[in-house]
Coordinates of C-alpha atoms and ligand atoms in Angstrom, one line a residue:
M1 CA -135.2 -72.7 -170.5
P2 CA -137.1 -75.7 -171.8
H3 CA -134.8 -78.2 -173.6
V4 CA -135.3 -77.8 -177.4
S5 CA -136.1 -81.5 -177.7
S6 CA -139.2 -81.0 -175.5
L7 CA -140.6 -78.2 -177.8
G8 CA -143.3 -78.9 -180.3
N9 CA -142.2 -79.1 -183.9
Y10 CA -145.0 -78.2 -186.3
N11 CA -144.7 -78.0 -190.1
P12 CA -145.4 -74.3 -190.6
V13 CA -147.9 -73.5 -193.3
V14 CA -145.9 -72.5 -196.4
S15 CA -147.7 -70.2 -199.0
V16 CA -145.8 -69.8 -202.2
Y17 CA -146.7 -67.0 -204.6
P18 CA -145.5 -66.3 -208.1
D19 CA -143.7 -63.2 -207.0
A20 CA -143.0 -60.9 -204.1
K21 CA -145.3 -58.2 -205.1
V22 CA -148.4 -60.5 -205.4
A23 CA -147.5 -62.0 -202.0
S24 CA -147.0 -58.7 -200.4
I25 CA -150.3 -57.3 -201.7
D26 CA -152.1 -60.4 -200.2
I27 CA -150.3 -59.8 -196.8
A28 CA -151.2 -56.1 -196.8
Q29 CA -154.9 -57.0 -197.6
R30 CA -155.0 -59.4 -194.7
I31 CA -153.6 -56.7 -192.4
A32 CA -156.1 -54.2 -193.7
S33 CA -159.0 -56.7 -193.1
L34 CA -157.9 -57.1 -189.5
I35 CA -157.5 -53.4 -188.9
R36 CA -161.0 -52.8 -190.4
S37 CA -162.7 -55.6 -188.4
N38 CA -161.0 -54.6 -185.1
H39 CA -162.1 -51.0 -185.8
Q40 CA -165.7 -52.1 -186.2
S41 CA -165.6 -53.7 -182.8
G42 CA -163.9 -50.7 -181.3
K43 CA -160.5 -52.4 -180.9
Q44 CA -157.0 -51.3 -181.6
T45 CA -154.8 -53.4 -183.9
V46 CA -151.3 -54.1 -182.7
L47 CA -148.8 -54.7 -185.5
G48 CA -145.3 -56.1 -185.2
L49 CA -143.3 -54.5 -188.0
A50 CA -140.0 -55.4 -189.7
T51 CA -137.5 -53.4 -191.7
G52 CA -135.2 -54.4 -194.6
S53 CA -135.9 -54.8 -198.2
T54 CA -138.4 -57.7 -197.6
P55 CA -141.5 -55.8 -196.2
I56 CA -141.3 -52.8 -198.5
Y57 CA -144.0 -53.9 -200.9
V58 CA -146.3 -54.7 -198.0
Y59 CA -145.9 -51.1 -196.8
E60 CA -146.4 -49.8 -200.3
E61 CA -149.7 -51.6 -200.5
L62 CA -150.8 -50.4 -197.1
V63 CA -150.1 -46.8 -198.2
R64 CA -152.1 -47.4 -201.3
L65 CA -155.0 -48.8 -199.3
H66 CA -154.8 -45.7 -197.1
R67 CA -154.8 -43.3 -200.0
E68 CA -157.3 -45.1 -202.3
E69 CA -159.4 -47.3 -200.1
H70 CA -159.8 -45.3 -196.9
L71 CA -157.8 -47.6 -194.7
R72 CA -157.3 -45.7 -191.4
F73 CA -154.4 -46.2 -189.1
K74 CA -155.9 -44.1 -186.2
D75 CA -156.4 -47.1 -184.0
V76 CA -153.2 -49.0 -185.0
V77 CA -150.3 -49.4 -182.6
S78 CA -147.0 -50.6 -184.0
F79 CA -143.9 -52.2 -182.4
N80 CA -140.8 -52.5 -184.5
L81 CA -138.6 -55.6 -184.1
D82 CA -135.3 -53.9 -183.8
E83 CA -133.0 -50.9 -184.1
Y84 CA -129.2 -50.5 -184.4
F85 CA -127.4 -49.5 -181.3
P86 CA -126.3 -46.8 -180.9
M87 CA -128.4 -45.0 -183.5
Q88 CA -129.8 -41.5 -183.7
P89 CA -133.4 -41.6 -184.9
D90 CA -132.7 -38.8 -187.5
S91 CA -129.9 -40.8 -189.1
P92 CA -130.8 -42.0 -192.6
H93 CA -129.5 -45.4 -191.4
S94 CA -132.0 -45.7 -188.5
Y95 CA -135.0 -47.9 -188.6
V96 CA -137.0 -44.9 -187.5
A97 CA -136.1 -43.2 -190.8
F98 CA -136.8 -46.4 -192.7
M99 CA -140.3 -46.7 -191.2
Q100 CA -141.1 -43.0 -191.8
K101 CA -140.0 -43.2 -195.4
H102 CA -141.9 -46.4 -196.2
L103 CA -145.0 -46.2 -194.1
F104 CA -145.5 -43.7 -191.2
D105 CA -145.1 -40.5 -193.2
H106 CA -147.8 -41.6 -195.6
V107 CA -150.6 -42.9 -193.3
D108 CA -152.6 -41.4 -190.4
I109 CA -151.0 -43.4 -187.6
N110 CA -150.7 -41.5 -184.3
P111 CA -147.0 -41.0 -183.6
D112 CA -147.7 -41.8 -179.9
N113 CA -148.7 -45.3 -181.1
V114 CA -145.4 -46.0 -182.8
Y115 CA -142.8 -47.9 -180.8
I116 CA -139.3 -48.5 -182.2
P117 CA -136.5 -49.6 -179.9
D118 CA -134.6 -46.5 -178.8
G119 CA -131.0 -46.5 -180.2
T120 CA -130.1 -43.5 -178.1
H121 CA -131.0 -45.0 -174.7
P122 CA -128.1 -44.9 -172.2
R123 CA -126.3 -48.2 -172.2
E124 CA -126.3 -48.5 -168.3
S125 CA -130.1 -48.7 -168.2
I126 CA -130.7 -50.6 -171.4
E127 CA -132.0 -53.7 -169.6
D128 CA -134.7 -51.7 -167.8
Y129 CA -135.5 -50.0 -171.1
C130 CA -135.9 -53.4 -172.9
R131 CA -138.1 -54.8 -170.1
T132 CA -140.3 -51.7 -170.5
Y133 CA -140.6 -52.3 -174.3
E134 CA -141.6 -55.9 -173.6
Q135 CA -144.1 -54.9 -171.0
K136 CA -145.6 -52.2 -173.2
I137 CA -146.4 -54.9 -175.8
G138 CA -148.2 -56.9 -173.1
D139 CA -150.0 -53.9 -171.7
L140 CA -151.5 -53.1 -175.2
G141 CA -152.8 -56.7 -175.4
G142 CA -150.0 -58.3 -177.4
I143 CA -149.2 -58.3 -181.1
D144 CA -151.9 -59.3 -183.5
I145 CA -149.7 -59.8 -186.6
Q146 CA -145.9 -59.9 -186.5
L147 CA -144.1 -59.4 -189.9
L148 CA -140.7 -61.0 -190.2
G149 CA -137.9 -61.2 -192.8
I150 CA -135.1 -63.6 -192.5
G151 CA -131.4 -62.9 -192.6
R152 CA -128.9 -65.2 -194.3
T153 CA -127.7 -66.2 -190.8
G154 CA -131.2 -67.4 -190.0
H155 CA -131.8 -64.4 -187.8
I156 CA -135.3 -63.1 -187.2
G157 CA -135.3 -59.5 -185.9
F158 CA -131.7 -59.3 -184.8
N159 CA -131.8 -62.7 -183.0
E160 CA -128.6 -64.0 -184.4
P161 CA -127.2 -67.5 -184.2
G162 CA -126.9 -68.3 -180.5
A163 CA -130.2 -66.6 -179.6
E164 CA -132.2 -68.6 -177.1
F165 CA -135.7 -69.8 -177.5
D166 CA -136.9 -67.9 -174.4
S167 CA -135.0 -64.6 -175.3
Q168 CA -136.8 -61.3 -174.8
T169 CA -136.1 -57.8 -175.9
R170 CA -132.4 -57.1 -175.3
L171 CA -129.1 -55.6 -176.5
V172 CA -127.3 -58.0 -178.9
E173 CA -124.2 -58.2 -181.0
L174 CA -124.6 -58.4 -184.7
N175 CA -123.3 -61.3 -186.7
D176 CA -120.5 -60.6 -189.1
L177 CA -122.5 -61.8 -192.1
T178 CA -125.4 -59.5 -191.1
R179 CA -123.0 -56.6 -191.0
T180 CA -121.6 -57.5 -194.4
D181 CA -125.2 -57.7 -195.8
A182 CA -125.9 -54.2 -194.3
A183 CA -122.6 -52.7 -195.6
A184 CA -124.0 -51.3 -198.9
G185 CA -126.5 -49.2 -197.1
F186 CA -123.8 -47.7 -194.8
G187 CA -121.1 -47.3 -197.4
E188 CA -118.8 -49.8 -195.8
K189 CA -119.0 -52.6 -193.3
E190 CA -116.9 -50.7 -190.7
Q191 CA -119.7 -48.1 -190.5
V192 CA -122.4 -50.7 -189.6
P193 CA -123.0 -50.7 -185.9
T194 CA -121.9 -53.8 -184.1
E195 CA -124.9 -54.0 -181.8
A196 CA -128.7 -53.7 -181.9
I197 CA -131.7 -53.8 -179.7
T198 CA -134.1 -56.6 -180.7
M199 CA -137.2 -58.2 -179.6
G200 CA -136.5 -61.8 -178.5
I201 CA -137.6 -65.1 -179.9
D202 CA -140.1 -65.4 -177.1
T203 CA -141.4 -61.9 -177.8
I204 CA -142.0 -62.8 -181.4
L205 CA -143.6 -66.2 -180.7
K206 CA -146.2 -64.6 -178.4
A207 CA -147.8 -62.8 -181.4
R208 CA -151.2 -64.1 -182.4
K209 CA -150.1 -64.5 -186.1
I210 CA -146.6 -64.5 -187.4
I211 CA -145.8 -64.1 -191.1
L212 CA -142.2 -64.8 -192.2
M213 CA -141.6 -63.5 -195.7
A214 CA -138.7 -64.3 -198.0
W215 CA -138.2 -63.3 -201.6
G216 CA -135.6 -64.3 -204.2
K217 CA -133.0 -67.0 -204.8
G218 CA -130.7 -65.4 -202.2
K219 CA -133.0 -66.6 -199.5
A220 CA -133.6 -70.2 -200.8
A221 CA -130.8 -71.8 -198.9
I222 CA -131.7 -70.4 -195.5
I223 CA -135.3 -71.2 -196.0
K224 CA -134.4 -74.8 -196.8
K225 CA -132.1 -74.9 -193.8
M226 CA -134.8 -73.5 -191.5
M227 CA -137.4 -76.0 -192.7
E228 CA -135.1 -79.1 -192.7
S229 CA -133.0 -78.5 -189.6
D230 CA -133.8 -79.5 -186.1
L231 CA -134.7 -76.7 -183.7
T232 CA -131.4 -75.0 -182.9
P233 CA -130.1 -71.6 -181.7
D234 CA -127.6 -71.9 -184.5
I235 CA -130.5 -71.1 -186.9
P236 CA -132.8 -68.9 -184.8
A237 CA -135.6 -69.1 -187.4
T238 CA -136.0 -72.8 -186.7
F239 CA -137.7 -71.8 -183.4
L240 CA -140.6 -70.6 -185.4
K241 CA -141.4 -74.2 -186.1
T242 CA -142.5 -74.6 -182.4
C243 CA -145.5 -72.4 -183.1
E244 CA -148.6 -73.3 -185.1
R245 CA -149.5 -69.6 -185.7
V246 CA -146.5 -69.2 -188.0
E247 CA -146.9 -69.0 -191.8
L248 CA -144.1 -68.7 -194.3
V249 CA -144.9 -66.6 -197.3
L250 CA -142.4 -67.2 -200.1
D251 CA -142.0 -66.3 -203.7
T252 CA -141.2 -69.2 -206.0
E253 CA -137.5 -68.4 -206.0
A254 CA -137.2 -68.4 -202.2
A255 CA -139.1 -71.7 -202.1
S256 CA -137.1 -73.3 -204.9
D257 CA -134.8 -75.4 -202.7
L258 CA -137.6 -76.9 -200.6
R259 CA -138.3 -80.5 -201.2
K260 CA -141.5 -81.0 -203.1
E261 CA -143.8 -83.3 -201.2
Ligands
LIG301 P1 -133.8 -58.1 -196.0 O1 -133.3 -58.5 -194.5 O2 -135.3 -57.9 -195.9 O3 -133.1 -56.8 -196.3 O4 -133.4 -59.2 -196.9 C1 -134.0 -59.4 -193.8 C2 -133.5 -59.6 -192.4 O5 -132.3 -59.4 -192.3 O6 -134.2 -59.9 -191.5

């Protein structure tokens, strides 16, 4: 692994919007433009998708664009960042269920073009499975736009503190704070799985465009930390600063602790 001090450190573009909805509509419109222009040149669009509360408005706007403005998903391929492990796809807690509810059930994407890490894969061959997931992204030409949220631990996907810069898709343990934050959805923390399959930092950084979104005051502290800390596995999102294709899209509250230049 390259030593972190030898990595580039860019100041990512930071776009601040009055609120999450306006920001999300803009992101969805950018995704739609790419899908349309790729379609015109006969190309597929490969999206890297995220779950959690953060991307919900983006999906809402994509569904609206499909319903009202003829945006087609026939030549869209999607790869989700992560899934709990173990997790049955028909569980209401699965990210499969989340994606169906918020996007896939409402657009004309081909189910064969939807990739979400398989929370039912046998543990003994999980490494091979993860390698195949990684390879599939490459075989399809790489991710055009990767959407990201950020956890209060500084995780992106489920790359928790300690994740390495060159990490790839793999089985990981979830951080305690992440499980606490997920507890409400599961009823109680003890019900939240302790592991997950996640794309790695390296997987994410290979995307041609990476948009990290954060909304609300609850994200202000981690956004400040990410922007002001040196690159460190303790705050995995800091590794995004090695890549000039990264953009932070924030609402005013999430941006409120950033130093004004
Ligand atoms: P959230 O989670 O969108 O529910 O805030 C973000 C994340 O953990 O990546």
